[in-house]
Short mmCIF file of C-alpha atoms and ligand atoms in Angstrom, two decimals:
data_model
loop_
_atom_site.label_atom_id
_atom_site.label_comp_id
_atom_site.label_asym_id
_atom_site.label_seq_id
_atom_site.Cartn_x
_atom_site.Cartn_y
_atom_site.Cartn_z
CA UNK A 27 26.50 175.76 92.43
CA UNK A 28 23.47 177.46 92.08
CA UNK A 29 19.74 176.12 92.63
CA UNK A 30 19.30 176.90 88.93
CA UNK A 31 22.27 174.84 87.33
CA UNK A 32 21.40 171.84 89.61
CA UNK A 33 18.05 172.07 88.26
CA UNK A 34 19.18 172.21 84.52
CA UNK A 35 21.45 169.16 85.48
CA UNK A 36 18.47 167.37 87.12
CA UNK A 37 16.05 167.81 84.33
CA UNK A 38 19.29 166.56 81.91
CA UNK A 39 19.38 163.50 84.00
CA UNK A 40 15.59 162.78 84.13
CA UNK A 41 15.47 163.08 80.22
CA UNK A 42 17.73 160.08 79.06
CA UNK A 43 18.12 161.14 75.41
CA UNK A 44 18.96 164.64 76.26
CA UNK A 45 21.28 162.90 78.52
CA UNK A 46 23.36 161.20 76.23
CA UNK A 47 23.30 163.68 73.65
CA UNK A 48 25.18 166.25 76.27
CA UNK A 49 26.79 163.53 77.34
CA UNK A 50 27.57 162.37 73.96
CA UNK A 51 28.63 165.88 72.52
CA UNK A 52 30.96 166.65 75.40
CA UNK A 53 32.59 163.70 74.81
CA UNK A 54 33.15 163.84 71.49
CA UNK A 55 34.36 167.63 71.85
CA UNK A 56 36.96 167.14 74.65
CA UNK A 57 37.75 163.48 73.16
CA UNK A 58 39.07 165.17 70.00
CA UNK A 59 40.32 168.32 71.40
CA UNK A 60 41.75 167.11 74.74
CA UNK A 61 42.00 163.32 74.32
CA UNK A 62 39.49 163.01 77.44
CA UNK A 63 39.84 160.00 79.56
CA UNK A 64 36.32 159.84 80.61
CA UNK A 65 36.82 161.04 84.49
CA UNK A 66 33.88 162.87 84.74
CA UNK A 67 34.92 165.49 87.20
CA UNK A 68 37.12 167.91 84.93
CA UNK A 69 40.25 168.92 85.89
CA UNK A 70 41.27 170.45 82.51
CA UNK A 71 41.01 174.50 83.43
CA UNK A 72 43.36 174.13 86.64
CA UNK A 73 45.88 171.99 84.18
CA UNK A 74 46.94 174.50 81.36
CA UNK A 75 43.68 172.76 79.45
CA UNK A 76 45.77 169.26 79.41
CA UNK A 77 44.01 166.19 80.12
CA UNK A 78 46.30 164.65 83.25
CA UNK A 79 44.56 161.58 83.48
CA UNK A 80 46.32 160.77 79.89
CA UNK A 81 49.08 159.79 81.96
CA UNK A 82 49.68 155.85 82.53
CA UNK A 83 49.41 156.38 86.32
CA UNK A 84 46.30 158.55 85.94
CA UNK A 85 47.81 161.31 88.60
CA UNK A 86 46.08 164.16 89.02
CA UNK A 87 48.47 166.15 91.47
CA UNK A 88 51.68 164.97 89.23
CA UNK A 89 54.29 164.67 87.74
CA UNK A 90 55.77 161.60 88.79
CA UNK A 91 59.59 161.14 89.95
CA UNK A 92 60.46 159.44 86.26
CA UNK A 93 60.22 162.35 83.71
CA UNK A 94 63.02 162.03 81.50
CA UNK A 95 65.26 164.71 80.95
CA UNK A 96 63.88 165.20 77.57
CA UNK A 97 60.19 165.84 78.99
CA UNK A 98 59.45 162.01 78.23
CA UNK A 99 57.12 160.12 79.67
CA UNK A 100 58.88 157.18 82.31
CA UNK A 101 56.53 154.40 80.90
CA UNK A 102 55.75 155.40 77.28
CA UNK A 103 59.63 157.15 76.57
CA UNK A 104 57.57 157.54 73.15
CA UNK A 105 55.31 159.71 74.33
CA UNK A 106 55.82 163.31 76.50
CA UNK A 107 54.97 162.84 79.89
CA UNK A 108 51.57 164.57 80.38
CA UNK A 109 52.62 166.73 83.29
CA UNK A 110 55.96 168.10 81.54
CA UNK A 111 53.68 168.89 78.74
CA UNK A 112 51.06 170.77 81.53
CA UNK A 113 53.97 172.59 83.26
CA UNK A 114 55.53 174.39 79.44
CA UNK A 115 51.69 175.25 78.87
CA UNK A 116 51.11 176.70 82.20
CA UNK A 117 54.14 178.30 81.41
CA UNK A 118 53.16 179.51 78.20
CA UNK A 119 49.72 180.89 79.50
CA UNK A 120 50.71 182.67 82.82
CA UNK A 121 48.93 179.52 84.91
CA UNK A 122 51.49 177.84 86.75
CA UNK A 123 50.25 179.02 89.81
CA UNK A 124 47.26 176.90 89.58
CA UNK A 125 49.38 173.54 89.27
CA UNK A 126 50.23 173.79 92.95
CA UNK A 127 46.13 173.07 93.92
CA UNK A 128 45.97 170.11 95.53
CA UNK A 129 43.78 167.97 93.70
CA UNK A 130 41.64 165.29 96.01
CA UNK A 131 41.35 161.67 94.97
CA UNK A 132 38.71 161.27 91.87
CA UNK A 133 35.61 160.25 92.62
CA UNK A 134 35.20 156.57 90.36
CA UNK A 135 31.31 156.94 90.98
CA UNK A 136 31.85 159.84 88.06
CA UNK A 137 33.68 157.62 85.22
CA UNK A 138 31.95 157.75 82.20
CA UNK A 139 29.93 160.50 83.03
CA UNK A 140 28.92 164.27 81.78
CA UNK A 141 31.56 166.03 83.99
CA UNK A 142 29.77 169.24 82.24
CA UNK A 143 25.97 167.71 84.34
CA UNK A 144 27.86 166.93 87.13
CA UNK A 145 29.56 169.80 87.31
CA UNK A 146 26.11 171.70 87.49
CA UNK A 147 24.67 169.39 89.85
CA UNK A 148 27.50 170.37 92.36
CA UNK A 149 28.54 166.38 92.25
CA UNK A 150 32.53 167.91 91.89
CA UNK A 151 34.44 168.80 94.93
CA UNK A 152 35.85 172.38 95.26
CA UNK A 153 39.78 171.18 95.47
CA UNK A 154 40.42 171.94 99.43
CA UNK A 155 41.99 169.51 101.86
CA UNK A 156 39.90 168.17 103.63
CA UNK A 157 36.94 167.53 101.74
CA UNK A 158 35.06 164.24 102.07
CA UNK A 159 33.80 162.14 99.50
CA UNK A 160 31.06 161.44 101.56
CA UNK A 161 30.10 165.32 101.33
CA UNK A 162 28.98 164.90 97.52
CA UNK A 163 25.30 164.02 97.58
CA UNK A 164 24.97 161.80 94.56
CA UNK A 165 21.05 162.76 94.68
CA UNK A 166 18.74 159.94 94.43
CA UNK A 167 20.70 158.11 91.90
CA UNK A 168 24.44 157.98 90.06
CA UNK A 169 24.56 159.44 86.86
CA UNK A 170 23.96 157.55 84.03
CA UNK A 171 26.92 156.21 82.63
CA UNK A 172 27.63 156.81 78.75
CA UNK A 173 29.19 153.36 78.15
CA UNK B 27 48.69 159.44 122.43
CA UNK B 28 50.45 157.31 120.50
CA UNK B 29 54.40 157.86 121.33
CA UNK B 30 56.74 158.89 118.72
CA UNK B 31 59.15 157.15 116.93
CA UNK B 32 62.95 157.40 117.41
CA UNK B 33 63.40 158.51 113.66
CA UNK B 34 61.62 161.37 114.58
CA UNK B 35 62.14 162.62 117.94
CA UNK B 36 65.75 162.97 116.84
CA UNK B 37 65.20 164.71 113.24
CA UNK B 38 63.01 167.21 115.85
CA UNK B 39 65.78 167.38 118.27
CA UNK B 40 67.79 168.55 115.77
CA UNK B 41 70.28 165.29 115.48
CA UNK B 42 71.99 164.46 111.62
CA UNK B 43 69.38 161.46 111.31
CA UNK B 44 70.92 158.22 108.49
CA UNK B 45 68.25 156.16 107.16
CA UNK B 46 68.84 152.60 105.27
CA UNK B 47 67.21 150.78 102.73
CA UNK B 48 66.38 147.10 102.11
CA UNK B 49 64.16 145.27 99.57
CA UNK B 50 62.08 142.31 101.56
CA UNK B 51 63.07 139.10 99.86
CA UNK B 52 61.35 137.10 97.15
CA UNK B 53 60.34 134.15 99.35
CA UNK B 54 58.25 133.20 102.62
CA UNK B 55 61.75 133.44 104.47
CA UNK B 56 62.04 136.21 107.01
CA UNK B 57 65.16 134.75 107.33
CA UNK B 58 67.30 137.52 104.81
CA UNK B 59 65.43 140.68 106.59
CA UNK B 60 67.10 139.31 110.14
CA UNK B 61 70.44 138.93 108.51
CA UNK B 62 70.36 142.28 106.57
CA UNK B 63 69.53 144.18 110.15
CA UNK B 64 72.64 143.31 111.69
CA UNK B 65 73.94 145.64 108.77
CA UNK B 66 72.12 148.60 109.91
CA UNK B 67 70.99 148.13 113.75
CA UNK B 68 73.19 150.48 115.35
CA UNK B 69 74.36 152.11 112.22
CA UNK B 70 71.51 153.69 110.80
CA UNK B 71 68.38 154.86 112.85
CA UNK B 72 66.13 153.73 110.66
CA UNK B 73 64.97 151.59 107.73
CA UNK B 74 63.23 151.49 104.56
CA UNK B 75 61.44 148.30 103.96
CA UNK B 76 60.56 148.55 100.02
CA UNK B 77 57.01 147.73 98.69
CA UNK B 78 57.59 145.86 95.58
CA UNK B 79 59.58 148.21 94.61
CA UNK B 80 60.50 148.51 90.37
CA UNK B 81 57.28 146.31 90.83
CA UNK B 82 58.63 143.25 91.19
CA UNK B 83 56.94 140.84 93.78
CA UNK B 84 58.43 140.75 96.88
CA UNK B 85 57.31 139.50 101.07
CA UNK B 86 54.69 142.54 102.19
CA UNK B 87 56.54 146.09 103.15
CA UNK B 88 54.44 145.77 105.93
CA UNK B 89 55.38 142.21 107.69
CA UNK B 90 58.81 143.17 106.45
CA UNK B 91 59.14 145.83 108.81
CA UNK B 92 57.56 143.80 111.63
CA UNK B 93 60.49 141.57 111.06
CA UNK B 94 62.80 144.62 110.69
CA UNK B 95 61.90 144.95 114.34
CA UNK B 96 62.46 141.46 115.34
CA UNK B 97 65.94 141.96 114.09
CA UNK B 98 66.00 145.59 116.18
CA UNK B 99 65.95 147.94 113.84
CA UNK B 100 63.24 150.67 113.01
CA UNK B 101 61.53 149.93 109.98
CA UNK B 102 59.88 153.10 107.63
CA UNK B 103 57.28 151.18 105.44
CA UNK B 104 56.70 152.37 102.48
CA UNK B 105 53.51 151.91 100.62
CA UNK B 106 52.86 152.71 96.81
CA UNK B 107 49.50 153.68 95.31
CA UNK B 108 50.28 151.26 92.49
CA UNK B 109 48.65 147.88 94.14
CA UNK B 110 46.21 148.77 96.60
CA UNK B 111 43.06 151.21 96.63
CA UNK B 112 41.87 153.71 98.77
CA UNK B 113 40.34 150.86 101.15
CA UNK B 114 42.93 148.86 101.04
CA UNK B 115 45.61 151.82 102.31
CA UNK B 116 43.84 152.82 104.91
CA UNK B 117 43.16 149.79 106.50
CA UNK B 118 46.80 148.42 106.00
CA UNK B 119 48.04 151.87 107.58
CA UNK B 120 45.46 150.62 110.96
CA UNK B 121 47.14 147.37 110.97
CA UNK B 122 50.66 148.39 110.58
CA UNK B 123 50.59 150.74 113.18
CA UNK B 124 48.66 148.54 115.28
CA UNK B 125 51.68 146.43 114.86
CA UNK B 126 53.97 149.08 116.04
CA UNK B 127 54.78 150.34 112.82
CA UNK B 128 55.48 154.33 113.53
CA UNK B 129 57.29 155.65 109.95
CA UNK B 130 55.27 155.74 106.56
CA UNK B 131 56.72 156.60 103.09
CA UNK B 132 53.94 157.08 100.35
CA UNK B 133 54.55 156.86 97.17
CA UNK B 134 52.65 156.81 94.27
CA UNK B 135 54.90 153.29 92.41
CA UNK B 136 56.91 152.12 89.80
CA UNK B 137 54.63 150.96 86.89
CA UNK B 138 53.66 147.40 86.18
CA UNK B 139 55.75 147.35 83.25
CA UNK B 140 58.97 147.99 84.76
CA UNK B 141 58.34 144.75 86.76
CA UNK B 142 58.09 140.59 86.48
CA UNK B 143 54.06 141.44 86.40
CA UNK B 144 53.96 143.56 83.21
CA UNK B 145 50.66 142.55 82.65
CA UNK B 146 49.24 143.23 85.38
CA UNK B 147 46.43 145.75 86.38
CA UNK B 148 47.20 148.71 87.90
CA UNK B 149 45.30 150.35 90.52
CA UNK B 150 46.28 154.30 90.98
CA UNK B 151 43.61 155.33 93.20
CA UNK B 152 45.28 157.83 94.84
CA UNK B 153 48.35 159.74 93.63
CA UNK B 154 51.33 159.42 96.62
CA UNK B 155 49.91 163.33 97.55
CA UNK B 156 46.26 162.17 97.91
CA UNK B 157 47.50 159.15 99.92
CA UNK B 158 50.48 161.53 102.32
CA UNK B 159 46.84 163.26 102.32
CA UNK B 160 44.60 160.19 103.78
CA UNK B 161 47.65 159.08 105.99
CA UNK B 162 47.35 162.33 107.52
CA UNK B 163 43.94 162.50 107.73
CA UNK B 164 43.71 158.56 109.69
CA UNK B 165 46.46 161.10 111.94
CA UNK B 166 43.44 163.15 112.74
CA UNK B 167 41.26 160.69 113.35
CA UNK B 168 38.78 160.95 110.24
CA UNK B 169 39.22 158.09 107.28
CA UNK B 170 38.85 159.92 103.77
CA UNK B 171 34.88 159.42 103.95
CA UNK B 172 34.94 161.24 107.04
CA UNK B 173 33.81 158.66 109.14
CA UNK B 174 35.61 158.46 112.49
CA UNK B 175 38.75 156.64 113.37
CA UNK B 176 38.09 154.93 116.74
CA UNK B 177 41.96 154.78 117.76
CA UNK B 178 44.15 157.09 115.42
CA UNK B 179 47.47 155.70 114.15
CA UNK B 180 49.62 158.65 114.62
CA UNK B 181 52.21 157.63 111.99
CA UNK B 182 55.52 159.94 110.91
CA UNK B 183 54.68 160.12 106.89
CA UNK B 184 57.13 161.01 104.93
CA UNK B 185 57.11 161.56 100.89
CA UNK B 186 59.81 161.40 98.06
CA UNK B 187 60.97 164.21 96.24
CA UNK B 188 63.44 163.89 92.77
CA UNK B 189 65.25 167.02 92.13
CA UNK B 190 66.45 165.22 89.17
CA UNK B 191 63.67 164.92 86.96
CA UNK B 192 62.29 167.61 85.16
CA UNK B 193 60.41 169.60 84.89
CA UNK B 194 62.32 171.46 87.56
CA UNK B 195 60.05 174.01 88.52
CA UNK B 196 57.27 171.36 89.18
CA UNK B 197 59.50 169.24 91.65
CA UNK B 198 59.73 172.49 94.19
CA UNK B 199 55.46 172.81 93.53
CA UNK B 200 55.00 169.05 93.96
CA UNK B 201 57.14 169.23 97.35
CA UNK B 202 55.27 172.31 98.64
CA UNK B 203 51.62 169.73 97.98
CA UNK B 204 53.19 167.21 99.58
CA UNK B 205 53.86 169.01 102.60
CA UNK B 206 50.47 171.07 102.29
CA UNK B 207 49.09 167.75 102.17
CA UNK B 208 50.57 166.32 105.69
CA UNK B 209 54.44 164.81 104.69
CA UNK B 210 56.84 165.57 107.74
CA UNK B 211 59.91 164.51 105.79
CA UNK B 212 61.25 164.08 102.88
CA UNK B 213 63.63 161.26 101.14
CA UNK B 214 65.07 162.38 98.25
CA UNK B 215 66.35 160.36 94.89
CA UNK B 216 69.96 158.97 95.08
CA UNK B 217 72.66 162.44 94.42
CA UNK B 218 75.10 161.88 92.44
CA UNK B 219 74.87 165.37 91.12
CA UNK B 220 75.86 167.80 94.00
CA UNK B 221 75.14 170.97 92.20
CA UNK B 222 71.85 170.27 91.33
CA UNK B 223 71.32 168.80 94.45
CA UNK B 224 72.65 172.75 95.70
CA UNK B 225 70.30 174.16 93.06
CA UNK B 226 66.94 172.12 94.39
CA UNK B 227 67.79 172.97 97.95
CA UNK B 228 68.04 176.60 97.58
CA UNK B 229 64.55 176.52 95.78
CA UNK B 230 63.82 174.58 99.08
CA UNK B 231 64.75 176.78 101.19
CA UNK B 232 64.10 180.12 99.05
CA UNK B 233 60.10 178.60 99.74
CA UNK B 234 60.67 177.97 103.54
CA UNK B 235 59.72 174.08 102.89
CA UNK B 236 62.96 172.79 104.61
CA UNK B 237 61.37 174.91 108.42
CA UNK B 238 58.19 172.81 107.76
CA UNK B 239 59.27 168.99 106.42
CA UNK B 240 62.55 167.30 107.62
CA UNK B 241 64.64 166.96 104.14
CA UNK B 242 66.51 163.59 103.68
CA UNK B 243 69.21 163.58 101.30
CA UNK B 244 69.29 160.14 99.16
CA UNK B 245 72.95 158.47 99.02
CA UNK B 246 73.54 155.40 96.87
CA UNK B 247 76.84 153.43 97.16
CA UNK B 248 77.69 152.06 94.07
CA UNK B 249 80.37 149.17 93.82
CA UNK B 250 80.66 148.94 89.89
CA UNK B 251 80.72 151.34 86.70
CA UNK B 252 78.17 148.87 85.25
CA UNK B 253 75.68 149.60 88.27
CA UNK B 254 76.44 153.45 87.82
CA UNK B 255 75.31 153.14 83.87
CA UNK B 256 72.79 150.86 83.91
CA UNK B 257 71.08 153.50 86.50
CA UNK B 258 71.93 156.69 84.35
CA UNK B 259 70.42 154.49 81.19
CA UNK B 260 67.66 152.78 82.31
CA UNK B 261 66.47 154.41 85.79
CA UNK B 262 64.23 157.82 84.37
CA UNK B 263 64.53 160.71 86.48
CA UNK B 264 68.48 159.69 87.36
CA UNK B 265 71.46 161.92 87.16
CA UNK B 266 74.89 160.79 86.73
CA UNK B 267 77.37 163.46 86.36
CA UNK B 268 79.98 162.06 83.62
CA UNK B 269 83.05 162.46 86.25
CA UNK B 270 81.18 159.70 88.64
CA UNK B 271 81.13 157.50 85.71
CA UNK B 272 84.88 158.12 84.81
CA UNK B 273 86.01 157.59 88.29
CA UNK B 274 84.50 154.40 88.75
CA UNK B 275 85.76 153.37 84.77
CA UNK B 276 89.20 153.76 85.30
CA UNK B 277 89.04 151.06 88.39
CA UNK B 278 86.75 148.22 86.34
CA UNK B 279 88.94 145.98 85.81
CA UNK B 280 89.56 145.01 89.91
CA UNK B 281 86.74 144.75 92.06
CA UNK B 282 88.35 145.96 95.31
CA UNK B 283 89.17 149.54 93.59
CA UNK B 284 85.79 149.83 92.69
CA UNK B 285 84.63 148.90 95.79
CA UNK B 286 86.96 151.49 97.23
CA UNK B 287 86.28 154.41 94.80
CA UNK B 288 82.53 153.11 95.24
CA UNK B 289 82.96 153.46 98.94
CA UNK B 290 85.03 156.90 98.86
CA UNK B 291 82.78 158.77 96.69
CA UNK B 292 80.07 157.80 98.63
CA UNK B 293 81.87 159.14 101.76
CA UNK B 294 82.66 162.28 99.90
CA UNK B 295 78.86 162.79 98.65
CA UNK B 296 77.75 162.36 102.47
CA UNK B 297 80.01 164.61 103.53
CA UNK B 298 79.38 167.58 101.10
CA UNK B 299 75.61 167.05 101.77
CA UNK B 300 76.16 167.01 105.77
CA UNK B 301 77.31 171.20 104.99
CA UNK B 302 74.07 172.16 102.71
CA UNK B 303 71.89 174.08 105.04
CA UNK B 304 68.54 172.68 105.72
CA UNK B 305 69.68 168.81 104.86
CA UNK B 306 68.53 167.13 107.63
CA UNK B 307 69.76 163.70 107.16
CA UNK B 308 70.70 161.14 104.24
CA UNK B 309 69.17 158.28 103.26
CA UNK B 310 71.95 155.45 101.97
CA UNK B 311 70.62 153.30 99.76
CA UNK B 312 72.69 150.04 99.18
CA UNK B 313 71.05 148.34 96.77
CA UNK B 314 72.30 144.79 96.75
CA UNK B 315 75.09 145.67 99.21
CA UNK B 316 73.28 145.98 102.86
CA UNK B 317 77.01 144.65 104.56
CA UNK B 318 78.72 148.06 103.21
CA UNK B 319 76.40 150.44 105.74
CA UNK B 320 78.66 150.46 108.88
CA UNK B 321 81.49 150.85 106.89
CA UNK B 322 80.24 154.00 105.13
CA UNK B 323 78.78 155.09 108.41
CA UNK B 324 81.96 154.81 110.68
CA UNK B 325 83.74 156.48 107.80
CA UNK B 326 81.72 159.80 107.60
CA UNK B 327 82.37 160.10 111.41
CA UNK B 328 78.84 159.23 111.99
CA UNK B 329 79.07 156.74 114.72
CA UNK B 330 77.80 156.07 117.39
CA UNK B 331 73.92 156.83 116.59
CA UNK B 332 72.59 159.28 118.84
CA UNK B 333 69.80 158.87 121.04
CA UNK B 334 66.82 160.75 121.91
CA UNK B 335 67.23 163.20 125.05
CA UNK B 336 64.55 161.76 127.36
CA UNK B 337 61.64 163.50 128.89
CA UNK B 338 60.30 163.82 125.57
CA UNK B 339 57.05 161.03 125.12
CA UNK B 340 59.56 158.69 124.57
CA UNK B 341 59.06 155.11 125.81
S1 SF4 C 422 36.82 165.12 82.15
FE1 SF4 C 422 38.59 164.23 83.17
S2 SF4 C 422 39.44 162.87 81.64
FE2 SF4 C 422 38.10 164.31 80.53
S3 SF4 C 422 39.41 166.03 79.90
FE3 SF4 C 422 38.54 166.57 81.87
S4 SF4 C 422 40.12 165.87 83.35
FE4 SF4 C 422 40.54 164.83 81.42
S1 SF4 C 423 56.42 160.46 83.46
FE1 SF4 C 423 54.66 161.85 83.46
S2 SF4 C 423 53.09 160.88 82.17
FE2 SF4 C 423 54.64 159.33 82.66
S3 SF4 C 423 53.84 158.26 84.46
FE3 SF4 C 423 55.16 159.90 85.24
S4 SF4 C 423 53.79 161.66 85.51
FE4 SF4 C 423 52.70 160.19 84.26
#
């Protein structure tokens, strides 16, 4: 990230109200749109632009061994298992390629957060092996939380 | 250096490896893991010891398989992502292989639901990649955080793989992370279906994944048409091809043909999997039935277990 965005996500984070209200609107948006989970550290353009932590075991390099044959979830059998429902998008859209990223453990530190700020603050990982949670410099302090 | 377990010095020398499986009991008794090793010591080379598995509450994976030594018989603990957090995993995969413990299997868990704890929280931290992923890491001598590992454990880790479940396509991406990630074999879900079994493996082996990961072919004796259902009904990500069930049908009403036809088809399964290039070894799991193993074994010609040529850094 560039010196500019992290300064446009520091003076966000120094201004409470403007805070929320990013924090507030992106929420809102991907909420409706995407059924956001709140992670903070947005996974959603690698995934066909499908929230994965909407499934019950929250994985983010998934699917699980218990899709059903009929693309249902193991847990919910009401509900389509989030990953079968990633895979016929990526499908759809030419992206499949992207689901085979390995995706390194979330950071918790970012729940509840603007994952658009932290994003610009360079607080999210590029997806490599290897990469250390220590390497994210959460600045002087976390990001306020939105709940 | 640590020194390499006997699971894997023979899947590298090139030996057809058989794995068992065992659930730890539901007591403070280690009493039932010593009597279900004389089942598989000298039959199989080595164990699974289950963590909670179906997440039900059951004695530790990991003092099981200290116990599965005590009774002389390799253990492979397996550790789900479902009860512990990213602390927790790493310093349990320290202690077990302080204790000797050489063979992981990560998964990511059943969930709570399926269980006797259905309310219970669940933890997820890691996903069973991100955790093949830290096991591999403590391997290199660097915890996730980066900070140093003063002795590294040097653990086998395997992963699971279900060319069962849909959608297909994702099950030969999700293998290909999980060996990016670090996993050095691979146990499969129970076949029952032999030509999607075929199918998966030739996507295995059309990617080259079967030349980097040892693949371990699940086998699941069955001894009753009830046991066969109840798994194609209520286990997700099963396949039971219809003939299975019809086979084992037409012997319900005596319980020795069904053990037989149980026993045969299992046989026949191990046999057609033994000829599917890049299958390394199977996996029998006897759920309930431990006491079948030698017989299954000695009938597939599989006896006795080989050992590891020395000069290797065997013991
Ligand atoms: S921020 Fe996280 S929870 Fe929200 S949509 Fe993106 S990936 Fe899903
Ligand atoms: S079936 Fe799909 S949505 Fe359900 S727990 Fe497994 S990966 Fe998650």
């Amino acid at each position: 990230m560039s010196k500019l965005s992290e300064k446009i996500a520091a003076f966000g984070e120094r201004h409470p109200t403007l805070y929320k209200s990013i924090a507030l609107s992106e929420n809102v948006l991907k909420k409706t749109v995407f059924k956001c989970q709140g992670c903070g550290q947005c996974v959603l353009s690698h995934n066909a632009f499908t929230c994965c932590m909407r499934c019950p075991k929250q994985i983010r390099n998934g699917p699980c061994g218990g899709t059903r044959p009929d693309g249902h979830c193991e847990v919910y059998p009401e509900r389509l298992c989030i990953w079968w429902l990633i895979h016929k998008r990526a499908a759809k859209l030419g992206r499949v390629k992207k689901l085979s990223k390995f995706h390194i453990p979330a950071d918790r530190r970012l729940e509840n957060t603007s994952a658009w700020l932290n994003m610009f603050a360079g607080r999210i990982l590029p997806f490599e092996l290897g990469k250390k949670s220590r390497d994210v410099n959460l600045t002087k302090k976390d990001p306020p939380s939105i709940k | 250096m640590v020194s390499k377990s006997n699971f894997e010095l023979l899947l590298n020398q090139g030996s057809f490896v058989v794995c068992g499986e065992m659930s730890p009991p539901q007591g403070a008794d280690k009493a039932p893991i010593l009597k279900k090793c004389a089942y598989f010591k000298d039959y199989v080379d080595a164990v699974n010891l289950t963590d909670n598995q179906t997440a039900i509450v059951r004695m530790s994976s990991m003092m099981s398989s200290v116990f599965a030594m005590e009774g002389g018989v390799e253990p492979i603990m397996q550790m789900t992502c479902r009860d512990r957090n990213r602390l927790a995993m790493q310093s349990d995969l320290l202690g077990a292989a302080a204790a000797g413990i050489k063979n992981i299997l990560c998964l990511t868990g059943d969930y709570m639901t399926f269980g006797n704890h259905p309310d219970a929280k669940g933890c997820f931290d890691l996903d069973s990649i991100q955790l093949i992923h830290t096991a591999s890491e403590l391997n290199k001598g660097r915890f996730l955080s980066g900070d140093e590992v003063k002795s590294p454990p040097g653990l086998f880790i395997g992963g699971a793989a279900n060319p069962f479940a849909e959608p297909f396509e994702m099950r030969i991406i999700r293998l290909g992370k999980k060996i990016a990630a670090g996993a050095q074999f691979i146990q499969t879900q129970p076949v029952f279906d032999l030509l999607r079994f075929e199918k998966w493996m030739a996507a295995v082996r059309d990617n080259g994944y079967d030349q980097q990961a040892h693949i371990l072919a699940g086998v699941m004796p069955v001894r009753s048409v009830k046991a066969l259902i109840n798994m194609r009904d209520n286990v997700p990500g099963s396949m039971i091809p219809d003939e299975c069930i019809k086979r084992m049908d037409v012997v319900k009403e005596s319980k020795e043909d069904s053990i037989e036809v149980g026993v045969a088809m299992a046989v026949e399964i191990i046999k057609r999997l033994r000829e599917i290039p890049g299958v390394k070894g199977v996996h029998l799991m006897p759920v309930m039935w431990e006491s079948i193993t030698p017989r299954i074994v000695e009938l597939c010609d599989l006896l006795p277990r080989p050992v590891p040529a020395s000069g290797d850094d065997a013991l």
